[in-house]
N, CA and C atoms as an extended XYZ file, in Angstrom:
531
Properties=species:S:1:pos:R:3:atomname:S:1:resname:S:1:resid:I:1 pbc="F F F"
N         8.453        3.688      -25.951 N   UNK     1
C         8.247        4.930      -26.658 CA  UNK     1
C         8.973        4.858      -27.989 C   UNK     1
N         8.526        5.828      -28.858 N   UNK     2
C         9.091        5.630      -30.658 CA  UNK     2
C         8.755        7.214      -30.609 C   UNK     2
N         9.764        7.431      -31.549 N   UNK     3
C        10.406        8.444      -31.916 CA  UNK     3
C        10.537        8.389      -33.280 C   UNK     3
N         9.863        9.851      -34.177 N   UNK     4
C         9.797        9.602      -35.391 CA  UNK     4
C        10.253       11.107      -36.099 C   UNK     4
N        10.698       11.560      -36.929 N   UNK     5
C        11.364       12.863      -37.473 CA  UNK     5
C        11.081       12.498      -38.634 C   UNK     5
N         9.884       13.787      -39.150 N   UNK     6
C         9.737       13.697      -40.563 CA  UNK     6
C         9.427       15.343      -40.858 C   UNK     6
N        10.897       15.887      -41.386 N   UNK     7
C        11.030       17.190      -41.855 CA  UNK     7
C        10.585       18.217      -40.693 C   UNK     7
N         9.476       19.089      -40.474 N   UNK     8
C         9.551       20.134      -39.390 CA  UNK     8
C         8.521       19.529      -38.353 C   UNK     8
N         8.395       17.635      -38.403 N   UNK     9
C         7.700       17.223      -37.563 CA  UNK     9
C         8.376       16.448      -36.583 C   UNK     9
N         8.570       16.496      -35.448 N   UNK    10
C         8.695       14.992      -34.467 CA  UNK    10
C         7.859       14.943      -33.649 C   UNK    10
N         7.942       13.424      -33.515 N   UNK    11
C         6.416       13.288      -33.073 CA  UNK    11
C         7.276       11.613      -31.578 C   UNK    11
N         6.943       11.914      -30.693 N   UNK    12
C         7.472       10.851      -29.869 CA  UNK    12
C         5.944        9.855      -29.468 C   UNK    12
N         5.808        8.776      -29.511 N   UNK    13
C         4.926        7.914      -28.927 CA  UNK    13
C         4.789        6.818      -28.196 C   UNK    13
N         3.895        6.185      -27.102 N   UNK    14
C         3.227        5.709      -26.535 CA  UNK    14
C         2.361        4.724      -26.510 C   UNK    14
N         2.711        3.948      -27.057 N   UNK    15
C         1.413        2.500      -27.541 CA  UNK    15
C         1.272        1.292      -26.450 C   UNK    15
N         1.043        1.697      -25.498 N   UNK    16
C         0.896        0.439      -24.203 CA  UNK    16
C        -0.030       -1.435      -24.842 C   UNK    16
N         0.634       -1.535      -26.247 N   UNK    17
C        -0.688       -2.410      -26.281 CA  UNK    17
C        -0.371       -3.700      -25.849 C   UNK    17
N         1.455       -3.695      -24.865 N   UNK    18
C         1.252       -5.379      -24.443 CA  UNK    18
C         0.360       -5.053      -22.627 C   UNK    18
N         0.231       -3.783      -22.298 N   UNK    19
C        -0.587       -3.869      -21.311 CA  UNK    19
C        -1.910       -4.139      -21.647 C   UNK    19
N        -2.169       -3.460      -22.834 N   UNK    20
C        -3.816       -3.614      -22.868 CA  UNK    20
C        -3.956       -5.239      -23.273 C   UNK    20
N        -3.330       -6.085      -23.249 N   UNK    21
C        -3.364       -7.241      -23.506 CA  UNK    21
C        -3.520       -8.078      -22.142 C   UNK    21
N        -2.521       -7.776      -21.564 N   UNK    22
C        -2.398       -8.299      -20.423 CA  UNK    22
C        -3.483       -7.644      -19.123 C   UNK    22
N        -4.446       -6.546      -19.641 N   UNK    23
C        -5.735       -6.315      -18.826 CA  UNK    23
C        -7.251       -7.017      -19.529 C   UNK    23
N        -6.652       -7.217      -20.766 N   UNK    24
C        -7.916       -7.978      -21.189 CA  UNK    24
C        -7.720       -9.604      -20.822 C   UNK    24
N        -6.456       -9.766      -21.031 N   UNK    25
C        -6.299      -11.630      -20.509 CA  UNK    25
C        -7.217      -11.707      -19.034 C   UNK    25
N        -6.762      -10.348      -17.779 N   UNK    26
C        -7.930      -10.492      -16.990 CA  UNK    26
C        -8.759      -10.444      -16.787 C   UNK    26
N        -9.112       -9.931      -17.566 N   UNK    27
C       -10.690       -9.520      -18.061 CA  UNK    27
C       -11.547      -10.295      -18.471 C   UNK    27
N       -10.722      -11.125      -19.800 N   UNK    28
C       -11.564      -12.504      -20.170 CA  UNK    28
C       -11.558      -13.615      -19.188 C   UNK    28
N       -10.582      -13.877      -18.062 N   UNK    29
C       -10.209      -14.929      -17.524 CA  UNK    29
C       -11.499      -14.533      -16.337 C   UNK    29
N       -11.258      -13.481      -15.352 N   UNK    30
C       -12.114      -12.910      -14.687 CA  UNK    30
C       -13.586      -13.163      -14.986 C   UNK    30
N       -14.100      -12.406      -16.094 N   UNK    31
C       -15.269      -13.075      -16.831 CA  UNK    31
C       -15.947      -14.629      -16.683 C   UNK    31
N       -15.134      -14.994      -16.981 N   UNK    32
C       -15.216      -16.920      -17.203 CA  UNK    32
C       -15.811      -17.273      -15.860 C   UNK    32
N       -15.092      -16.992      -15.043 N   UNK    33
C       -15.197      -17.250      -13.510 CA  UNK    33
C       -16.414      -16.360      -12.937 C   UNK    33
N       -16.885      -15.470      -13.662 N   UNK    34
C       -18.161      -14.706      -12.812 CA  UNK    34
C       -19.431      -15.676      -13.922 C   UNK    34
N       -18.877      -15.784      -14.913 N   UNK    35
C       -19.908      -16.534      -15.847 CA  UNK    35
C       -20.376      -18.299      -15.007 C   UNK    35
N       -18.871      -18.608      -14.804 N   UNK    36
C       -19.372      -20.161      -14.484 CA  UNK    36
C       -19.719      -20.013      -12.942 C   UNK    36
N       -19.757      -19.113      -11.927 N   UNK    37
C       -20.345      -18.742      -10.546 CA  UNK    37
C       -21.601      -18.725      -10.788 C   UNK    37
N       -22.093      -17.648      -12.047 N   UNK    38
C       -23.242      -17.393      -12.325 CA  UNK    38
C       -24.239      -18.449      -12.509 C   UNK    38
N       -24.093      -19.951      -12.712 N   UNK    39
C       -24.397      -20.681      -13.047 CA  UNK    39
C       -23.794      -21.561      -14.329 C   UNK    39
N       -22.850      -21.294      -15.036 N   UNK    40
C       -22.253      -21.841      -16.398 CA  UNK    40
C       -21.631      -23.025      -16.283 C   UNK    40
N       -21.306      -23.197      -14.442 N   UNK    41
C       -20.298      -24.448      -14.922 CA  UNK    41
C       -21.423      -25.868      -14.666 C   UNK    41
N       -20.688      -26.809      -15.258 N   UNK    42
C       -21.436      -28.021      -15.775 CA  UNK    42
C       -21.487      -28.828      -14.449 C   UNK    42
N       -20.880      -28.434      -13.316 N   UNK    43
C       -21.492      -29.398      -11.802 CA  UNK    43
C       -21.635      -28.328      -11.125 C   UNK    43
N       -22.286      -26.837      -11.795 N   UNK    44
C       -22.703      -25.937      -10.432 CA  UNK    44
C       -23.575      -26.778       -9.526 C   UNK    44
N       -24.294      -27.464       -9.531 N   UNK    45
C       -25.309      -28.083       -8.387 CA  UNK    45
C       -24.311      -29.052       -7.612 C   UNK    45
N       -23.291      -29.739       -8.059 N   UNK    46
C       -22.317      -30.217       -7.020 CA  UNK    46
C       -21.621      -29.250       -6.118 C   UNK    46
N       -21.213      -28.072       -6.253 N   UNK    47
C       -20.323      -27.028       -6.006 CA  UNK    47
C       -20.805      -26.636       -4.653 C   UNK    47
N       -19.862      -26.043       -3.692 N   UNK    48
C       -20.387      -25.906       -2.098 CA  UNK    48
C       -20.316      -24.336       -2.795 C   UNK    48
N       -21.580      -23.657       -1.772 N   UNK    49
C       -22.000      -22.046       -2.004 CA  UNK    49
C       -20.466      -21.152       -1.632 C   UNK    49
N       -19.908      -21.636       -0.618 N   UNK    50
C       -18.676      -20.985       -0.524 CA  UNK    50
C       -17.801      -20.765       -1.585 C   UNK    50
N       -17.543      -22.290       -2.708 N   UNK    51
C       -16.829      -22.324       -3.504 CA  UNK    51
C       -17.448      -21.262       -4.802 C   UNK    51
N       -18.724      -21.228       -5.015 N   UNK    52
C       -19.563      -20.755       -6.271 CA  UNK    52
C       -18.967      -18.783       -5.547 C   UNK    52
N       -19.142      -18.781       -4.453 N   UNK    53
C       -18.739      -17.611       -3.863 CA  UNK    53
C       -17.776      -16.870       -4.142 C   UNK    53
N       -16.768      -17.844       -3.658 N   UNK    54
C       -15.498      -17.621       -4.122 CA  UNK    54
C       -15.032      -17.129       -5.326 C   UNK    54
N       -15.070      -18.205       -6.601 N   UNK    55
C       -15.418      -18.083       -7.627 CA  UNK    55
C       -15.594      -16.446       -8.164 C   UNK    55
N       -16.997      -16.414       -7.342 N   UNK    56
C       -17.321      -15.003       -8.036 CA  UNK    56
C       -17.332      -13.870       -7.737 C   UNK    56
N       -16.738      -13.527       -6.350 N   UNK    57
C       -15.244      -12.615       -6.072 CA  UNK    57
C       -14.339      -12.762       -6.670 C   UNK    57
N       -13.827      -13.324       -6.712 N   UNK    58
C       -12.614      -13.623       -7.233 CA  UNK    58
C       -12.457      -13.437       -8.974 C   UNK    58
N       -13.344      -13.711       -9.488 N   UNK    59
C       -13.940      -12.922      -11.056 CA  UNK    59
C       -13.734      -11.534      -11.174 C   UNK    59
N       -14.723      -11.174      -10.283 N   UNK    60
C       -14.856      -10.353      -10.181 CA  UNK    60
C       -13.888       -9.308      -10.019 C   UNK    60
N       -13.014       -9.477       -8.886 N   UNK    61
C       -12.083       -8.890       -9.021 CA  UNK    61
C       -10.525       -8.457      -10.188 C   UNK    61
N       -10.823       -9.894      -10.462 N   UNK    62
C        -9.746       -9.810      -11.772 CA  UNK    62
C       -10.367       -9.089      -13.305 C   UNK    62
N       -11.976       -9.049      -12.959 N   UNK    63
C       -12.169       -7.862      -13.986 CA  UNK    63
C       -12.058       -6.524      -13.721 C   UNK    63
N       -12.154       -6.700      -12.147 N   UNK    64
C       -11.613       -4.858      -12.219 CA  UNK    64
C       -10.315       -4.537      -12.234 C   UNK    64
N        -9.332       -5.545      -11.973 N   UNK    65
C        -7.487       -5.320      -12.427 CA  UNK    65
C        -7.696       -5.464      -13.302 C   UNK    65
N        -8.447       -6.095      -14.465 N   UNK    66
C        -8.195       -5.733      -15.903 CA  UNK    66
C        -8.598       -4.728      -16.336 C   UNK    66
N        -9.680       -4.537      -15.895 N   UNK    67
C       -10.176       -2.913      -16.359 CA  UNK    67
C        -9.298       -1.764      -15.712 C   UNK    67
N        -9.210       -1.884      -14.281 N   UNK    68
C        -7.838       -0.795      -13.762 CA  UNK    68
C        -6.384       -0.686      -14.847 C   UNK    68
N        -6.007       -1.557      -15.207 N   UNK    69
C        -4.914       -1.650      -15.937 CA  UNK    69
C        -5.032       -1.043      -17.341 C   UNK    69
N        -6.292       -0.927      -17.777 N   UNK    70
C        -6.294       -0.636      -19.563 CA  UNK    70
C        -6.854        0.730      -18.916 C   UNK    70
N        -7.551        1.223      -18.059 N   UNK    71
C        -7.800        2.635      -17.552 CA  UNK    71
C        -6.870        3.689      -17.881 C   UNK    71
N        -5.838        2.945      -17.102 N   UNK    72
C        -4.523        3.664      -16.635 CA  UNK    72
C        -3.312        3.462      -17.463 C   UNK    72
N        -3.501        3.116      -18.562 N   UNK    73
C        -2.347        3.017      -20.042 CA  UNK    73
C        -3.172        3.335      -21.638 C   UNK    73
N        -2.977        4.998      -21.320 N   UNK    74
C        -3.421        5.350      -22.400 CA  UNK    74
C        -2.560        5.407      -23.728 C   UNK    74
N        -3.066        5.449      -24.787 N   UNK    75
C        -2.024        6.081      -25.876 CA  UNK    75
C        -1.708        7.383      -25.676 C   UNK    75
N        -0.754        7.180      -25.937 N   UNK    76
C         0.164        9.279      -25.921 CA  UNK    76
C         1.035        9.353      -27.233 C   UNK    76
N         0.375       10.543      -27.766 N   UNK    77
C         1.181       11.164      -28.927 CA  UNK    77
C         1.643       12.600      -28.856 C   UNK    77
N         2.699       12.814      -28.647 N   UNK    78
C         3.364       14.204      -28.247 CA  UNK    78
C         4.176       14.384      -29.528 C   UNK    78
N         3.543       15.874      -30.442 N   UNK    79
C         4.108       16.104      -31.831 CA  UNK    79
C         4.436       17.425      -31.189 C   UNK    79
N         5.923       17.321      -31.846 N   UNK    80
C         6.270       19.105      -31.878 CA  UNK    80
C         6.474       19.358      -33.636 C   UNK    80
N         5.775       20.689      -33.796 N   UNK    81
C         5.658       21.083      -35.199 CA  UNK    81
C         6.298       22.156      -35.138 C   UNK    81
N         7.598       22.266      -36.064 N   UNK    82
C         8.090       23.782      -36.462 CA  UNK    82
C         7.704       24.601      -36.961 C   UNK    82
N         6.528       24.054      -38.021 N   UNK    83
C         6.207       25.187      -38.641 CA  UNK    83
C         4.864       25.933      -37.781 C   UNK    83
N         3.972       24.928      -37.201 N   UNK    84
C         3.288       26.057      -36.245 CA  UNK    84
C         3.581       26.187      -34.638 C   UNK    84
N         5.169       25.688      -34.605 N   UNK    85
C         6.013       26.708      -33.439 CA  UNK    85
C         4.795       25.843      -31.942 C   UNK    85
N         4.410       24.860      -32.112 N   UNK    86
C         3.369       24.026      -31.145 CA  UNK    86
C         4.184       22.860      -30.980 C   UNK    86
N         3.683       22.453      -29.822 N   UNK    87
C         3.572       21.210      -29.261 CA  UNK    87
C         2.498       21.040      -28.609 C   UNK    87
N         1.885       19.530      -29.020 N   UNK    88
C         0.693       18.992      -28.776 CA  UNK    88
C         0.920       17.820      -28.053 C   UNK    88
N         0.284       17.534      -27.065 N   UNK    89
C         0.081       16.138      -26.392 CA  UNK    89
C        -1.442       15.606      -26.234 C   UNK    89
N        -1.491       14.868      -26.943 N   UNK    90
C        -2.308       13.563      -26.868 CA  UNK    90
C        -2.311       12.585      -25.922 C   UNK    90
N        -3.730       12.188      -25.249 N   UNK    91
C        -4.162       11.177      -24.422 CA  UNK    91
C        -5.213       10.463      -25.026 C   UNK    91
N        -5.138        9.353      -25.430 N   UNK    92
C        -6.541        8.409      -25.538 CA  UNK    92
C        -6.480        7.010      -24.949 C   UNK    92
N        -8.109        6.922      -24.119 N   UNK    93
C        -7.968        6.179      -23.370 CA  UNK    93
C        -9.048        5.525      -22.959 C   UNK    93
N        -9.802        4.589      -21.777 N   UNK    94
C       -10.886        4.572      -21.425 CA  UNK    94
C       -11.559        5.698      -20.364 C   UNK    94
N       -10.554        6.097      -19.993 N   UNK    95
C       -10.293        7.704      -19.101 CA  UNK    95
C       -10.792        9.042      -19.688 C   UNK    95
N       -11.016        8.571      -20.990 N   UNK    96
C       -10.915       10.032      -21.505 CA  UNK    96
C       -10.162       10.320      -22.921 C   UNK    96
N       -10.111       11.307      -23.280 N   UNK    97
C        -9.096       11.960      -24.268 CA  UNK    97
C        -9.108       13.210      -23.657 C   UNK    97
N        -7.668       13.655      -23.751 N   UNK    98
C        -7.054       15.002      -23.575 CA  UNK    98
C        -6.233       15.312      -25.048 C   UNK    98
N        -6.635       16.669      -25.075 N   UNK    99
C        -5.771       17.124      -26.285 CA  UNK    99
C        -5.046       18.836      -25.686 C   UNK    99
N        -3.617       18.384      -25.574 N   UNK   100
C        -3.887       19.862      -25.133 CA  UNK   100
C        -2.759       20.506      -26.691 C   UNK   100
N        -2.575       21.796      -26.599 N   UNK   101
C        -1.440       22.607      -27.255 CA  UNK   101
C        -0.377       23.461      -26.776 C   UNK   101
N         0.347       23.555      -26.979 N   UNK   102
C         1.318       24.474      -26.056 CA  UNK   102
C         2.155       24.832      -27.557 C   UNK   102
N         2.654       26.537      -27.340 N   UNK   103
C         3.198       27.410      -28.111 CA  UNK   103
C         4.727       27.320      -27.692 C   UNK   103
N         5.459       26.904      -28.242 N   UNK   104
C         6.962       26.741      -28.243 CA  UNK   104
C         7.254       27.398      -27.220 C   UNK   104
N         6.894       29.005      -26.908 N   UNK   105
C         7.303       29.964      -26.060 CA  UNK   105
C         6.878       28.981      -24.490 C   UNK   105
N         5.569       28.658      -24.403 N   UNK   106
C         4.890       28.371      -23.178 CA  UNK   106
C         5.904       26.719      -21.917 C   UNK   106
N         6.743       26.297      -23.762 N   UNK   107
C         7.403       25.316      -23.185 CA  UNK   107
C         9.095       25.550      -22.779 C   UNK   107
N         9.695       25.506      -21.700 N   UNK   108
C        10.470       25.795      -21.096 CA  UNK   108
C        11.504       24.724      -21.365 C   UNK   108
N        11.338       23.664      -21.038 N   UNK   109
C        12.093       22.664      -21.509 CA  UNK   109
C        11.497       20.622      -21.355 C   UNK   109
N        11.571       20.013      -22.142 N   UNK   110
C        11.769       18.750      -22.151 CA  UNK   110
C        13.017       18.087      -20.824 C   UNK   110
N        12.851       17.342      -19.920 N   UNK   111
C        13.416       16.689      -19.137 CA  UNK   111
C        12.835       14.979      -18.386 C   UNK   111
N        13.823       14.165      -17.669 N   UNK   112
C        13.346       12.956      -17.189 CA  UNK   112
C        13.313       13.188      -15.918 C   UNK   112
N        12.196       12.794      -15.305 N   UNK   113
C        12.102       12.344      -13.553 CA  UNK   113
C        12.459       11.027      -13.581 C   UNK   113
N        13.329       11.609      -12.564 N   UNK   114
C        13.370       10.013      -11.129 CA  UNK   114
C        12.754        9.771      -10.173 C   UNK   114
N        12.575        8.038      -10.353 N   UNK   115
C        11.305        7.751       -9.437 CA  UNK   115
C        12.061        6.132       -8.838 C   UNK   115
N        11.619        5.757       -8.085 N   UNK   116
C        12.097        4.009       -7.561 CA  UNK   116
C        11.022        3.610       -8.051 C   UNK   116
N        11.384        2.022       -8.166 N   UNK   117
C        10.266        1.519       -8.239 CA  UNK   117
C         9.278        0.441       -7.218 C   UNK   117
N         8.935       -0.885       -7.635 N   UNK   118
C         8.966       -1.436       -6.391 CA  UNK   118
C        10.090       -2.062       -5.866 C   UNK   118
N        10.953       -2.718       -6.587 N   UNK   119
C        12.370       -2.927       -5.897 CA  UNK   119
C        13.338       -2.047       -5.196 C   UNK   119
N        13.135       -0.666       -5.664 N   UNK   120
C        13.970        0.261       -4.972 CA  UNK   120
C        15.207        0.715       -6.139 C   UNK   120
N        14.725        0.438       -6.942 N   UNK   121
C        15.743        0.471       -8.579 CA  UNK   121
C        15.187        1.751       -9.031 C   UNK   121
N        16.235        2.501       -9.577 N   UNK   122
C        15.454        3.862      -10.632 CA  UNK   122
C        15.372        4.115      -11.769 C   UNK   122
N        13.939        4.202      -12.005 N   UNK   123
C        13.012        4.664      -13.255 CA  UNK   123
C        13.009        5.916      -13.714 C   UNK   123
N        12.966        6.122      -14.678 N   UNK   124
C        12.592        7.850      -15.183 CA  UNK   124
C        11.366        7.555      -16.140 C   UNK   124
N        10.970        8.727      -16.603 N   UNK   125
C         9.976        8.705      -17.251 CA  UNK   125
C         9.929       10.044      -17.967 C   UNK   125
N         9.352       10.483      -19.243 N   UNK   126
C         9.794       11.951      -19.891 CA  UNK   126
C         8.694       12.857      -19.582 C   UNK   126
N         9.374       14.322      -19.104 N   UNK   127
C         8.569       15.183      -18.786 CA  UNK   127
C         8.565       16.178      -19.435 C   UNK   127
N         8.007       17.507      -18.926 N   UNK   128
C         7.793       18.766      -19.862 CA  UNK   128
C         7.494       19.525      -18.834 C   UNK   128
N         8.086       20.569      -19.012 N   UNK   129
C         8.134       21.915      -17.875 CA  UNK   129
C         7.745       23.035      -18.007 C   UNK   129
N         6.612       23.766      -18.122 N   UNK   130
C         6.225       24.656      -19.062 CA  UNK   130
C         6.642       25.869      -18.870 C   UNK   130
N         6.669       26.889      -18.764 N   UNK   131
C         7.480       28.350      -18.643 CA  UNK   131
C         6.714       29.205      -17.189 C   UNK   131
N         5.678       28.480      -16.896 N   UNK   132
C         4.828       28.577      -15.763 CA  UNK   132
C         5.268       27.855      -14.371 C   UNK   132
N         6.206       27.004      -14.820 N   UNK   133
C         6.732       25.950      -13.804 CA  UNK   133
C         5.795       24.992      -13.482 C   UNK   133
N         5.166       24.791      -14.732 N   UNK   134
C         3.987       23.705      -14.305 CA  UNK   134
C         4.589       22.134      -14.951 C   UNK   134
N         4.617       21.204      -14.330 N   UNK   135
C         5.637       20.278      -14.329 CA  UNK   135
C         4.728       18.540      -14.746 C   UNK   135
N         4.766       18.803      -16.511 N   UNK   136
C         3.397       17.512      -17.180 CA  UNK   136
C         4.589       16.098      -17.224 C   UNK   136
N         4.007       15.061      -16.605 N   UNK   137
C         4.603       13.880      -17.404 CA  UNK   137
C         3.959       13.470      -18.270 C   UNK   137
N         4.797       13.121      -19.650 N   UNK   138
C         4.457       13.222      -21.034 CA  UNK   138
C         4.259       11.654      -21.201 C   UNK   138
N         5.220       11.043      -20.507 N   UNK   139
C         5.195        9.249      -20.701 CA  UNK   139
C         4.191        8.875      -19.467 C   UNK   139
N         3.298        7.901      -19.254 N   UNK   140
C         2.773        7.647      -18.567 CA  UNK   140
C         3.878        6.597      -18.079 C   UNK   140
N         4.505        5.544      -18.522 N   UNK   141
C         5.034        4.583      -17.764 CA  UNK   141
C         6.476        4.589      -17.648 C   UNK   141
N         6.880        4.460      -16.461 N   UNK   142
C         8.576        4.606      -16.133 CA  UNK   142
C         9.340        3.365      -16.622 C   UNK   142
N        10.551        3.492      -17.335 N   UNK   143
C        11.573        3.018      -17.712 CA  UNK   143
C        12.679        2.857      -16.914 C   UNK   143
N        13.149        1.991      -17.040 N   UNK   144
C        14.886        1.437      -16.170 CA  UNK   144
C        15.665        2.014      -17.455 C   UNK   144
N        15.633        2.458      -18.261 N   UNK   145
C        16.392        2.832      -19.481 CA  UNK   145
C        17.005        4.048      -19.482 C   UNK   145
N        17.705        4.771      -18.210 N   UNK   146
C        18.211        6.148      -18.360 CA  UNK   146
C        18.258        6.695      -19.615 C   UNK   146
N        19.146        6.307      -20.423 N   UNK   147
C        19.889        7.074      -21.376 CA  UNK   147
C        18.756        6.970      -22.800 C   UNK   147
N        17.781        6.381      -22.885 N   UNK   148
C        16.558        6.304      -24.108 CA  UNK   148
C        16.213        7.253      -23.666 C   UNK   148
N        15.576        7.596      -22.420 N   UNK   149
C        14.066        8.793      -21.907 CA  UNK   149
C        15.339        9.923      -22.150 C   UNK   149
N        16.832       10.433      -21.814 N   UNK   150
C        17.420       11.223      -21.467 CA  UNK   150
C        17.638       11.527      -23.168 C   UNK   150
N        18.049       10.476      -23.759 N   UNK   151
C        17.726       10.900      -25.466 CA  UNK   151
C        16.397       11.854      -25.964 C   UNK   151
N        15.374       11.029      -25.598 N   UNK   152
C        14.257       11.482      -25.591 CA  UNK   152
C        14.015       13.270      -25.609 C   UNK   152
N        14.386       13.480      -24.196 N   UNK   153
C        14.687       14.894      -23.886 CA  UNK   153
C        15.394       15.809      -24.934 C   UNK   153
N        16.385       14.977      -24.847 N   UNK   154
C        17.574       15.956      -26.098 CA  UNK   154
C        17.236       16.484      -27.018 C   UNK   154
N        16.298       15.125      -27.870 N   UNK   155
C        16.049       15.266      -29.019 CA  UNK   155
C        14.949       16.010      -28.905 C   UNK   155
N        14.024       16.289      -28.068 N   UNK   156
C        12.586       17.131      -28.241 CA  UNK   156
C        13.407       18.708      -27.766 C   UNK   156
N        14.158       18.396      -26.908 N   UNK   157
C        14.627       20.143      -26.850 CA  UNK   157
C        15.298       20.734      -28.110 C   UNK   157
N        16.114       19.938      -28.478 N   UNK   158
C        16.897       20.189      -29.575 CA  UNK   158
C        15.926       20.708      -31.373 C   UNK   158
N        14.874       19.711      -31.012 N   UNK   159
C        14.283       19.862      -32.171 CA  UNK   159
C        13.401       21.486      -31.911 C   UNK   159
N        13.089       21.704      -30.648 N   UNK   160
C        12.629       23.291      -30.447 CA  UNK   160
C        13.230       24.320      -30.541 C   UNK   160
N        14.457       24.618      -30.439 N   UNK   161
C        16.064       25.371      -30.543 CA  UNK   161
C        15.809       25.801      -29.363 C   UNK   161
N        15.713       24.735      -28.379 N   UNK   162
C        16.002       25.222      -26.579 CA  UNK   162
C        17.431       24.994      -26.236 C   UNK   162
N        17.818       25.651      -24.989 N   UNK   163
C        19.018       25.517      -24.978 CA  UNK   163
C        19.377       24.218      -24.304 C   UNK   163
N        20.529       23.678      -24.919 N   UNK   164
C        20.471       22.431      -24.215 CA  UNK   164
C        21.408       22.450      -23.066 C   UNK   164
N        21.474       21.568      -21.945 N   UNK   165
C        22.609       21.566      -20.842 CA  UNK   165
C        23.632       21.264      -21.165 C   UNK   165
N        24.672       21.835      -20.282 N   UNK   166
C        26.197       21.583      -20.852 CA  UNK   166
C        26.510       20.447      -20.163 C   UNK   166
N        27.532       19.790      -20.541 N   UNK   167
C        27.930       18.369      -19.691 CA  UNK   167
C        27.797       18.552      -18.108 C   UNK   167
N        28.677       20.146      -17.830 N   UNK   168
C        28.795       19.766      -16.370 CA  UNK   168
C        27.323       20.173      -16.025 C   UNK   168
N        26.235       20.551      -16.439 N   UNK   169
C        24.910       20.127      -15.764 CA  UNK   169
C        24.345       18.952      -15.268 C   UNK   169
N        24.619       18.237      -16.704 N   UNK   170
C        24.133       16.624      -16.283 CA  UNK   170
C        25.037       15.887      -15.723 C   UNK   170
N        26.185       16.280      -15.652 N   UNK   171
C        26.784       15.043      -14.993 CA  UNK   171
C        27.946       16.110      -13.588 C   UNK   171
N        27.802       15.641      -12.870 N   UNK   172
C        28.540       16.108      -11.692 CA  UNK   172
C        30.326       15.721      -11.855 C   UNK   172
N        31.064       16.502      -12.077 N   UNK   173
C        32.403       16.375      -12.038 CA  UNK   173
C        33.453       15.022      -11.106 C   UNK   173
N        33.815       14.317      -11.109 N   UNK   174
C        34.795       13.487      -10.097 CA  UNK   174
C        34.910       14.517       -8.804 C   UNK   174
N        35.956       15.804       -9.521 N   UNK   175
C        36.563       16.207       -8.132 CA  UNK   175
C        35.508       17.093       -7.121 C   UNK   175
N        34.174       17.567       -7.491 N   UNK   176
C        33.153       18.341       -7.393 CA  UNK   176
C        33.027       17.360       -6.386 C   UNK   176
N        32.848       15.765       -6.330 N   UNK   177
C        32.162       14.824       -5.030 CA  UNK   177
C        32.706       15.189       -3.919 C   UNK   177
């Protein structure tokens, strides 16, 4: 994520493009392999039907993890504007585009969820809480980076004149354990 402040704008973003890289590497690789099943490779007539089979499952499938993967990592642009008292979040994707708006009032506060991951290690990721208690994640992909996404927060509440938490919110006291 990038983080940018220009006068009554900040604008936080989202550019997944070493995933979309790494869904097209399967994609093209996948490809190759449904192409040379299809007939492309130069001893298909040597090839046992199992193997040509194989082959093209197996293509096959790695074009739909490539395509699953660029599905599911959209761009996100989340601008908060002072002067029209909004915040906007942006989705573009193969999914779709979402554009929504929200009125300073409607937003309650900027915060990070915790999540494990597959090791059992914890991720956060930046959220938004709206005054409805309706509870958007703004980042699509979780971070091992506590203290960036928890910046993150600060700085988008801060830039709204929300109130921010006092230490002993975020952090639990020694003798309090």
């Amino acid at each position: 994520m990038k983080i940018e402040r220009d006068g009554q704008t900040l604008r936080i973003s989202e550019t997944p493009g070493c995933v979309w890289l790494f869904g097209a590497f399967f994609v093209v690789i996948g490809a190759v392999f449904v192409y040379g099943a299809s007939g492309g490779y130069s001893n298909y007539e040597e090839t046992t039907r199992f193997g040509i089979a194989a082959h093209f499952i197996g293509g096959l499938m790695a074009v739909a993890v490539g395509f699953g993967v660029i599905w599911y990592a959209p761009l996100t642009r989340l601008t908060i504007d002072r002067n029209t008292e909004s915040v906007t979040l942006k989705r573009h994707g193969l999914s779709g585009r979402t554009h929504r708006i929200y009125r300073f009032d409607d937003v309650k506060e900027f915060f990070i969820l915790e999540d494990v991951d597959s090791d059992g290690d914890p991720v956060w990721t930046l959220g938004m809480e709206l005054a409805d208690s309706e509870r958007i994640k703004v980042s699509v992909f979780n971070s091992p980076d506590e203290p960036f996404k928890r910046d993150l927060a600060y700085q988008a509440n801060e830039f709204m004149y929300k109130p921010l938490p006092s230490y002993r919110d975020a952090f639990q006291l020694e003798d309090e354990k």
